Amino acid sequence: MDFAHTNIAGRTIALRHVRGSGPAMVFLPGYMSDMAGSKATALFDWCTAAGRECLLLDYSGCGESPGDFADGTLSRWCEEVVGLAEQTLVCDRMVLVGSSMGGWLMLLAARQLQDRLAGLVGIAAAPDFTSWGYDDSEKARLAGGHTVLRDNPYGPDPTPTHAAFWADGQEQLQLVDEIPLDCPVRLLHGQEDGDVPVEISLRLAAALRSPDVQVTLVKGGDHRLSREGDIALLLRTAASIR
C-alpha cells in the first residue's frame, strides 16, 4: 500500500490521499483498526476509479503512524482528523465516514468541520461506548487508573482499554443531549452486531438535530459489515451524499 506521512500537532500521521471532485470522502477507522481495512480500502479504490477526492489516515499509535497506542484518546485523534482534513483536502466539502469508534470520532470532528460538511456515514457507529460498553467493575478499574484487557475476537492479542482513553471518552459523551449537526446522516448497522447494539444507532438518530437522518439495518450483518454486499451498500450510501 502506498502511503505518505505528514505532521499534525507535532505528531507524524500516515495517510493515503487522492485528489478528485467533491465532496471528498474521509474514512475514520475503528478502535485499534487502520486504513488498511477492507472498508477503507474499498472506499479509496471506488473514489480513485470515480475521480473523487478521498483521504484515509491512521491515528497516532495505530497502523503506520508512529507513537504509543496507550497515549491515544478521542480528543487527540480528533485533533489529528480535523488538522489533516484542513491541511490536505482540496475540495470545499467533505463526507465523514466513521466505522465503530470512528463513528464517535466522526461526530466530534463534525462539530469542528460543520461549515465544510456534506454529510456523515456511520458504520455500526459506537458513540459513548466508554459508558455503555463496560460493566461497573471495569469502570472502577479504569477510574482507578488501571488498564482493562479483553479477549479480542479479531486477533490473538487481548484488546486493551487504557485509563486515559476511558476518562477522555467520558468527557466526550454525545447521546446525553441534542447533537447540533444539521447535515444529512446515514447510519448502517448489522442486525447481528455483537459489539454495538442496534439501539445505539437508533439513539444516535434521535439525538441528531438534523431532519435528514436514515438508519439502515442489515439483516445478517455483524459488527464489521465487511461482506461483499455490505461494502456495496456502504459505497452506494456514500455516493448518494452530494
mmCIF file of C-alpha atoms in Angstrom:
data_model
loop_
_atom_site.group_PDB
_atom_site.id
_atom_site.type_symbol
_atom_site.label_atom_id
_atom_site.label_comp_id
_atom_site.label_asym_id
_atom_site.label_seq_id
_atom_site.Cartn_x
_atom_site.Cartn_y
_atom_site.Cartn_z
ATOM 1 C CA MET A 1 0.000 0.000 0.000
ATOM 2 C CA ASP A 2 1.319 3.439 -0.920
ATOM 3 C CA PHE A 3 1.022 5.990 1.869
ATOM 4 C CA ALA A 4 2.619 9.271 2.899
ATOM 5 C CA HIS A 5 3.351 10.959 6.205
ATOM 6 C CA THR A 6 2.643 14.457 7.444
ATOM 7 C CA ASN A 7 2.908 16.343 10.724
ATOM 8 C CA ILE A 8 -0.212 17.225 12.702
ATOM 9 C CA ALA A 9 0.087 18.851 16.139
ATOM 10 C CA GLY A 10 3.678 17.632 16.416
ATOM 11 C CA ARG A 11 2.755 14.034 15.601
ATOM 12 C CA THR A 12 3.605 12.050 12.468
ATOM 13 C CA ILE A 13 0.436 10.801 10.782
ATOM 14 C CA ALA A 14 0.308 8.251 7.946
ATOM 15 C CA LEU A 15 -2.231 8.896 5.196
ATOM 16 C CA ARG A 16 -3.416 7.998 1.727
ATOM 17 C CA HIS A 17 -4.850 10.802 -0.377
ATOM 18 C CA VAL A 18 -6.154 11.008 -3.915
ATOM 19 C CA ARG A 19 -7.379 14.231 -5.486
ATOM 20 C CA GLY A 20 -10.610 14.475 -7.411
ATOM 21 C CA SER A 21 -14.055 16.002 -7.429
ATOM 22 C CA GLY A 22 -16.137 16.506 -4.329
ATOM 23 C CA PRO A 23 -17.412 16.109 -1.837
ATOM 24 C CA ALA A 24 -14.259 14.443 -0.558
ATOM 25 C CA MET A 25 -14.574 11.170 1.361
ATOM 26 C CA VAL A 26 -12.738 10.910 4.697
ATOM 27 C CA PHE A 27 -12.654 7.471 6.364
ATOM 28 C CA LEU A 28 -12.241 7.182 10.146
ATOM 29 C CA PRO A 29 -11.260 3.661 11.318
ATOM 30 C CA GLY A 30 -12.468 1.955 14.461
ATOM 31 C CA TYR A 31 -10.651 1.236 17.706
ATOM 32 C CA MET A 32 -7.282 -0.443 17.035
ATOM 33 C CA SER A 33 -8.093 -0.515 13.313
ATOM 34 C CA ASP A 34 -6.339 1.277 10.481
ATOM 35 C CA MET A 35 -6.583 2.467 6.885
ATOM 36 C CA ALA A 36 -5.616 -0.973 5.523
ATOM 37 C CA GLY A 37 -9.025 -2.415 6.427
ATOM 38 C CA SER A 38 -11.388 -3.712 3.764
ATOM 39 C CA LYS A 39 -13.962 -0.917 4.059
ATOM 40 C CA ALA A 40 -11.376 1.871 3.946
ATOM 41 C CA THR A 41 -9.591 0.249 1.007
ATOM 42 C CA ALA A 42 -12.843 -0.292 -0.891
ATOM 43 C CA LEU A 43 -13.853 3.350 -0.399
ATOM 44 C CA PHE A 44 -10.452 4.573 -1.544
ATOM 45 C CA ASP A 45 -10.477 2.335 -4.625
ATOM 46 C CA TRP A 46 -14.019 3.433 -5.528
ATOM 47 C CA CYS A 47 -13.109 7.110 -5.165
ATOM 48 C CA THR A 48 -9.994 6.641 -7.285
ATOM 49 C CA ALA A 49 -11.990 4.957 -10.050
ATOM 50 C CA ALA A 50 -14.765 7.558 -9.873
ATOM 51 C CA GLY A 51 -12.456 10.565 -9.810
ATOM 52 C CA ARG A 52 -13.477 11.556 -6.280
ATOM 53 C CA GLU A 53 -11.181 13.001 -3.647
ATOM 54 C CA CYS A 54 -10.524 10.616 -0.751
ATOM 55 C CA LEU A 55 -8.478 10.715 2.446
ATOM 56 C CA LEU A 56 -7.532 7.775 4.656
ATOM 57 C CA LEU A 57 -5.438 8.046 7.809
ATOM 58 C CA ASP A 58 -4.035 6.112 10.732
ATOM 59 C CA TYR A 59 -4.402 7.783 14.115
ATOM 60 C CA SER A 60 -1.175 8.274 16.057
ATOM 61 C CA GLY A 61 -0.043 4.996 17.590
ATOM 62 C CA CYS A 62 -2.124 2.996 15.083
ATOM 63 C CA GLY A 63 -1.234 1.248 11.818
ATOM 64 C CA GLU A 64 1.557 3.073 10.013
ATOM 65 C CA SER A 65 1.507 6.132 12.293
ATOM 66 C CA PRO A 66 4.242 6.036 14.946
ATOM 67 C CA GLY A 67 3.527 6.608 18.608
ATOM 68 C CA ASP A 68 2.279 4.738 21.644
ATOM 69 C CA PHE A 69 -1.301 3.472 21.396
ATOM 70 C CA ALA A 70 -1.608 3.977 25.165
ATOM 71 C CA ASP A 71 -1.370 7.741 24.571
ATOM 72 C CA GLY A 72 -4.375 7.707 22.242
ATOM 73 C CA THR A 73 -7.608 9.469 23.194
ATOM 74 C CA LEU A 74 -10.628 10.676 21.261
ATOM 75 C CA SER A 75 -9.552 14.287 21.805
ATOM 76 C CA ARG A 76 -6.056 13.589 20.494
ATOM 77 C CA TRP A 77 -7.260 11.648 17.465
ATOM 78 C CA CYS A 78 -9.973 14.229 16.695
ATOM 79 C CA GLU A 79 -7.280 16.906 16.594
ATOM 80 C CA GLU A 80 -5.437 14.785 14.034
ATOM 81 C CA VAL A 81 -8.539 14.195 11.885
ATOM 82 C CA VAL A 82 -9.531 17.856 11.809
ATOM 83 C CA GLY A 83 -5.982 19.060 11.235
ATOM 84 C CA LEU A 84 -5.353 16.591 8.444
ATOM 85 C CA ALA A 85 -8.655 17.366 6.710
ATOM 86 C CA GLU A 86 -7.980 21.078 6.835
ATOM 87 C CA GLN A 87 -4.388 20.667 5.684
ATOM 88 C CA THR A 88 -4.900 18.077 2.938
ATOM 89 C CA LEU A 89 -8.329 18.291 1.300
ATOM 90 C CA VAL A 90 -8.706 20.351 -1.845
ATOM 91 C CA CYS A 91 -12.498 20.132 -2.131
ATOM 92 C CA ASP A 92 -14.554 22.606 -0.147
ATOM 93 C CA ARG A 93 -16.950 19.945 1.181
ATOM 94 C CA MET A 94 -16.480 16.501 2.675
ATOM 95 C CA VAL A 95 -18.304 13.377 3.810
ATOM 96 C CA LEU A 96 -17.015 11.825 7.033
ATOM 97 C CA VAL A 97 -17.350 8.028 7.080
ATOM 98 C CA GLY A 98 -16.861 6.571 10.555
ATOM 99 C CA SER A 99 -16.644 2.890 11.480
ATOM 100 C CA SER A 100 -17.428 1.807 15.069
ATOM 101 C CA MET A 101 -15.320 4.107 17.289
ATOM 102 C CA GLY A 102 -14.716 6.114 14.122
ATOM 103 C CA GLY A 103 -18.442 6.858 14.206
ATOM 104 C CA TRP A 104 -17.987 8.523 17.601
ATOM 105 C CA LEU A 105 -14.923 10.390 16.372
ATOM 106 C CA MET A 106 -16.920 11.405 13.277
ATOM 107 C CA LEU A 107 -19.387 13.283 15.493
ATOM 108 C CA LEU A 108 -16.629 15.082 17.388
ATOM 109 C CA ALA A 109 -14.804 16.102 14.203
ATOM 110 C CA ALA A 110 -18.079 17.134 12.544
ATOM 111 C CA ARG A 111 -18.691 19.727 15.233
ATOM 112 C CA GLN A 112 -15.459 21.457 14.188
ATOM 113 C CA LEU A 113 -15.872 20.961 10.440
ATOM 114 C CA GLN A 114 -19.550 21.879 10.141
ATOM 115 C CA ASP A 115 -19.071 24.560 7.500
ATOM 116 C CA ARG A 116 -17.496 22.009 5.143
ATOM 117 C CA LEU A 117 -19.745 19.029 5.837
ATOM 118 C CA ALA A 118 -21.776 17.476 3.043
ATOM 119 C CA GLY A 119 -22.839 14.572 5.248
ATOM 120 C CA LEU A 120 -21.955 11.743 7.616
ATOM 121 C CA VAL A 121 -21.996 7.975 7.171
ATOM 122 C CA GLY A 122 -21.770 5.790 10.271
ATOM 123 C CA ILE A 123 -20.968 2.064 10.085
ATOM 124 C CA ALA A 124 -22.004 0.446 13.384
ATOM 125 C CA ALA A 125 -21.273 3.821 14.951
ATOM 126 C CA ALA A 126 -20.332 3.465 18.623
ATOM 127 C CA PRO A 127 -20.646 6.841 20.362
ATOM 128 C CA ASP A 128 -20.330 6.777 24.155
ATOM 129 C CA PHE A 129 -19.060 3.187 24.342
ATOM 130 C CA THR A 130 -16.978 4.098 27.381
ATOM 131 C CA SER A 131 -20.330 4.466 29.132
ATOM 132 C CA TRP A 132 -22.446 1.563 27.856
ATOM 133 C CA GLY A 133 -19.679 -0.830 26.798
ATOM 134 C CA TYR A 134 -18.150 -1.626 30.220
ATOM 135 C CA ASP A 135 -19.529 -3.138 33.391
ATOM 136 C CA ASP A 136 -19.236 -1.490 36.791
ATOM 137 C CA SER A 137 -16.140 -3.439 37.849
ATOM 138 C CA GLU A 138 -14.310 -2.499 34.645
ATOM 139 C CA LYS A 139 -15.303 1.153 35.056
ATOM 140 C CA ALA A 140 -13.979 1.094 38.620
ATOM 141 C CA ARG A 141 -10.642 -0.279 37.442
ATOM 142 C CA LEU A 142 -10.408 2.318 34.659
ATOM 143 C CA ALA A 143 -11.372 5.139 37.007
ATOM 144 C CA GLY A 144 -8.585 3.926 39.302
ATOM 145 C CA GLY A 145 -6.030 4.339 36.531
ATOM 146 C CA HIS A 146 -5.763 0.680 35.515
ATOM 147 C CA THR A 147 -5.828 -0.851 32.018
ATOM 148 C CA VAL A 148 -8.642 -3.266 31.186
ATOM 149 C CA LEU A 149 -7.824 -6.189 28.889
ATOM 150 C CA ARG A 150 -10.468 -8.098 26.950
ATOM 151 C CA ASP A 151 -10.409 -11.071 24.611
ATOM 152 C CA ASN A 152 -10.033 -9.949 21.005
ATOM 153 C CA PRO A 153 -12.297 -11.817 18.549
ATOM 154 C CA TYR A 154 -10.294 -10.423 15.630
ATOM 155 C CA GLY A 155 -6.748 -11.330 16.678
ATOM 156 C CA PRO A 156 -4.560 -13.285 19.120
ATOM 157 C CA ASP A 157 -3.676 -10.411 21.459
ATOM 158 C CA PRO A 158 -6.133 -9.014 24.012
ATOM 159 C CA THR A 159 -7.707 -5.613 23.377
ATOM 160 C CA PRO A 160 -6.589 -3.001 25.920
ATOM 161 C CA THR A 161 -8.573 -0.036 27.138
ATOM 162 C CA HIS A 162 -6.316 2.474 28.848
ATOM 163 C CA ALA A 163 -7.481 4.699 31.666
ATOM 164 C CA ALA A 164 -6.704 7.928 29.806
ATOM 165 C CA PHE A 165 -8.789 6.886 26.797
ATOM 166 C CA TRP A 166 -11.716 5.921 29.008
ATOM 167 C CA ALA A 167 -11.593 9.135 31.061
ATOM 168 C CA ASP A 168 -11.433 11.266 27.923
ATOM 169 C CA GLY A 169 -14.343 9.333 26.427
ATOM 170 C CA GLN A 170 -16.455 10.050 29.491
ATOM 171 C CA GLU A 171 -15.877 13.742 28.812
ATOM 172 C CA GLN A 172 -16.956 13.377 25.165
ATOM 173 C CA LEU A 173 -20.366 11.695 25.553
ATOM 174 C CA GLN A 174 -22.728 12.532 22.688
ATOM 175 C CA LEU A 175 -26.019 10.783 23.411
ATOM 176 C CA VAL A 176 -26.854 12.753 26.555
ATOM 177 C CA ASP A 177 -28.017 15.899 24.725
ATOM 178 C CA GLU A 178 -29.083 17.047 21.261
ATOM 179 C CA ILE A 179 -26.200 16.788 18.798
ATOM 180 C CA PRO A 180 -26.082 20.138 16.942
ATOM 181 C CA LEU A 181 -25.403 18.839 13.440
ATOM 182 C CA ASP A 182 -27.736 19.600 10.522
ATOM 183 C CA CYS A 183 -26.205 17.750 7.573
ATOM 184 C CA PRO A 184 -27.553 14.514 6.059
ATOM 185 C CA VAL A 185 -26.621 11.452 8.146
ATOM 186 C CA ARG A 186 -26.777 7.798 7.076
ATOM 187 C CA LEU A 187 -26.312 5.081 9.696
ATOM 188 C CA LEU A 188 -25.660 1.452 8.690
ATOM 189 C CA HIS A 189 -25.927 -1.261 11.351
ATOM 190 C CA GLY A 190 -25.866 -5.045 11.202
ATOM 191 C CA GLN A 191 -28.750 -6.751 12.983
ATOM 192 C CA GLU A 192 -26.357 -9.451 14.251
ATOM 193 C CA ASP A 193 -23.821 -6.963 15.651
ATOM 194 C CA GLY A 194 -22.470 -8.492 18.848
ATOM 195 C CA ASP A 195 -20.335 -5.490 19.815
ATOM 196 C CA VAL A 196 -22.502 -2.408 19.315
ATOM 197 C CA PRO A 197 -26.240 -2.816 19.961
ATOM 198 C CA VAL A 198 -28.551 -1.669 17.165
ATOM 199 C CA GLU A 199 -30.158 0.545 19.799
ATOM 200 C CA ILE A 200 -27.104 2.825 19.681
ATOM 201 C CA SER A 201 -27.761 3.822 16.059
ATOM 202 C CA LEU A 202 -31.413 4.443 16.923
ATOM 203 C CA ARG A 203 -30.438 6.608 19.899
ATOM 204 C CA LEU A 204 -27.970 8.483 17.725
ATOM 205 C CA ALA A 205 -30.609 9.109 15.061
ATOM 206 C CA ALA A 206 -32.914 10.541 17.724
ATOM 207 C CA ALA A 207 -30.196 12.736 19.251
ATOM 208 C CA LEU A 208 -29.078 14.343 15.990
ATOM 209 C CA ARG A 209 -30.680 17.722 15.258
ATOM 210 C CA SER A 210 -30.608 17.092 11.516
ATOM 211 C CA PRO A 211 -34.014 16.342 9.967
ATOM 212 C CA ASP A 212 -32.314 14.180 7.322
ATOM 213 C CA VAL A 213 -31.229 11.039 9.194
ATOM 214 C CA GLN A 214 -31.733 7.494 7.950
ATOM 215 C CA VAL A 215 -30.911 4.217 9.708
ATOM 216 C CA THR A 216 -30.388 1.095 7.576
ATOM 217 C CA LEU A 217 -30.479 -2.256 9.388
ATOM 218 C CA VAL A 218 -28.623 -5.012 7.558
ATOM 219 C CA LYS A 219 -30.122 -8.478 8.001
ATOM 220 C CA GLY A 220 -27.429 -10.997 8.969
ATOM 221 C CA GLY A 221 -24.808 -8.261 9.210
ATOM 222 C CA ASP A 222 -22.243 -8.472 12.018
ATOM 223 C CA HIS A 223 -20.209 -5.665 13.573
ATOM 224 C CA ARG A 224 -17.660 -5.461 10.793
ATOM 225 C CA LEU A 225 -20.150 -5.195 7.887
ATOM 226 C CA SER A 226 -17.381 -6.262 5.535
ATOM 227 C CA ARG A 227 -19.158 -8.809 3.347
ATOM 228 C CA GLU A 228 -19.289 -8.031 -0.368
ATOM 229 C CA GLY A 229 -22.908 -6.884 -0.123
ATOM 230 C CA ASP A 230 -22.170 -4.800 2.979
ATOM 231 C CA ILE A 231 -19.357 -2.947 1.235
ATOM 232 C CA ALA A 232 -21.529 -2.411 -1.845
ATOM 233 C CA LEU A 233 -24.164 -0.859 0.441
ATOM 234 C CA LEU A 234 -21.529 1.391 2.005
ATOM 235 C CA LEU A 235 -20.349 2.633 -1.379
ATOM 236 C CA ARG A 236 -23.908 3.290 -2.588
ATOM 237 C CA THR A 237 -24.693 5.143 0.605
ATOM 238 C CA ALA A 238 -21.561 7.291 0.492
ATOM 239 C CA ALA A 239 -22.106 8.078 -3.196
ATOM 240 C CA SER A 240 -25.669 9.211 -2.530
ATOM 241 C CA ILE A 241 -24.499 12.180 -0.450
ATOM 242 C CA ARG A 242 -23.729 15.082 -2.734
#
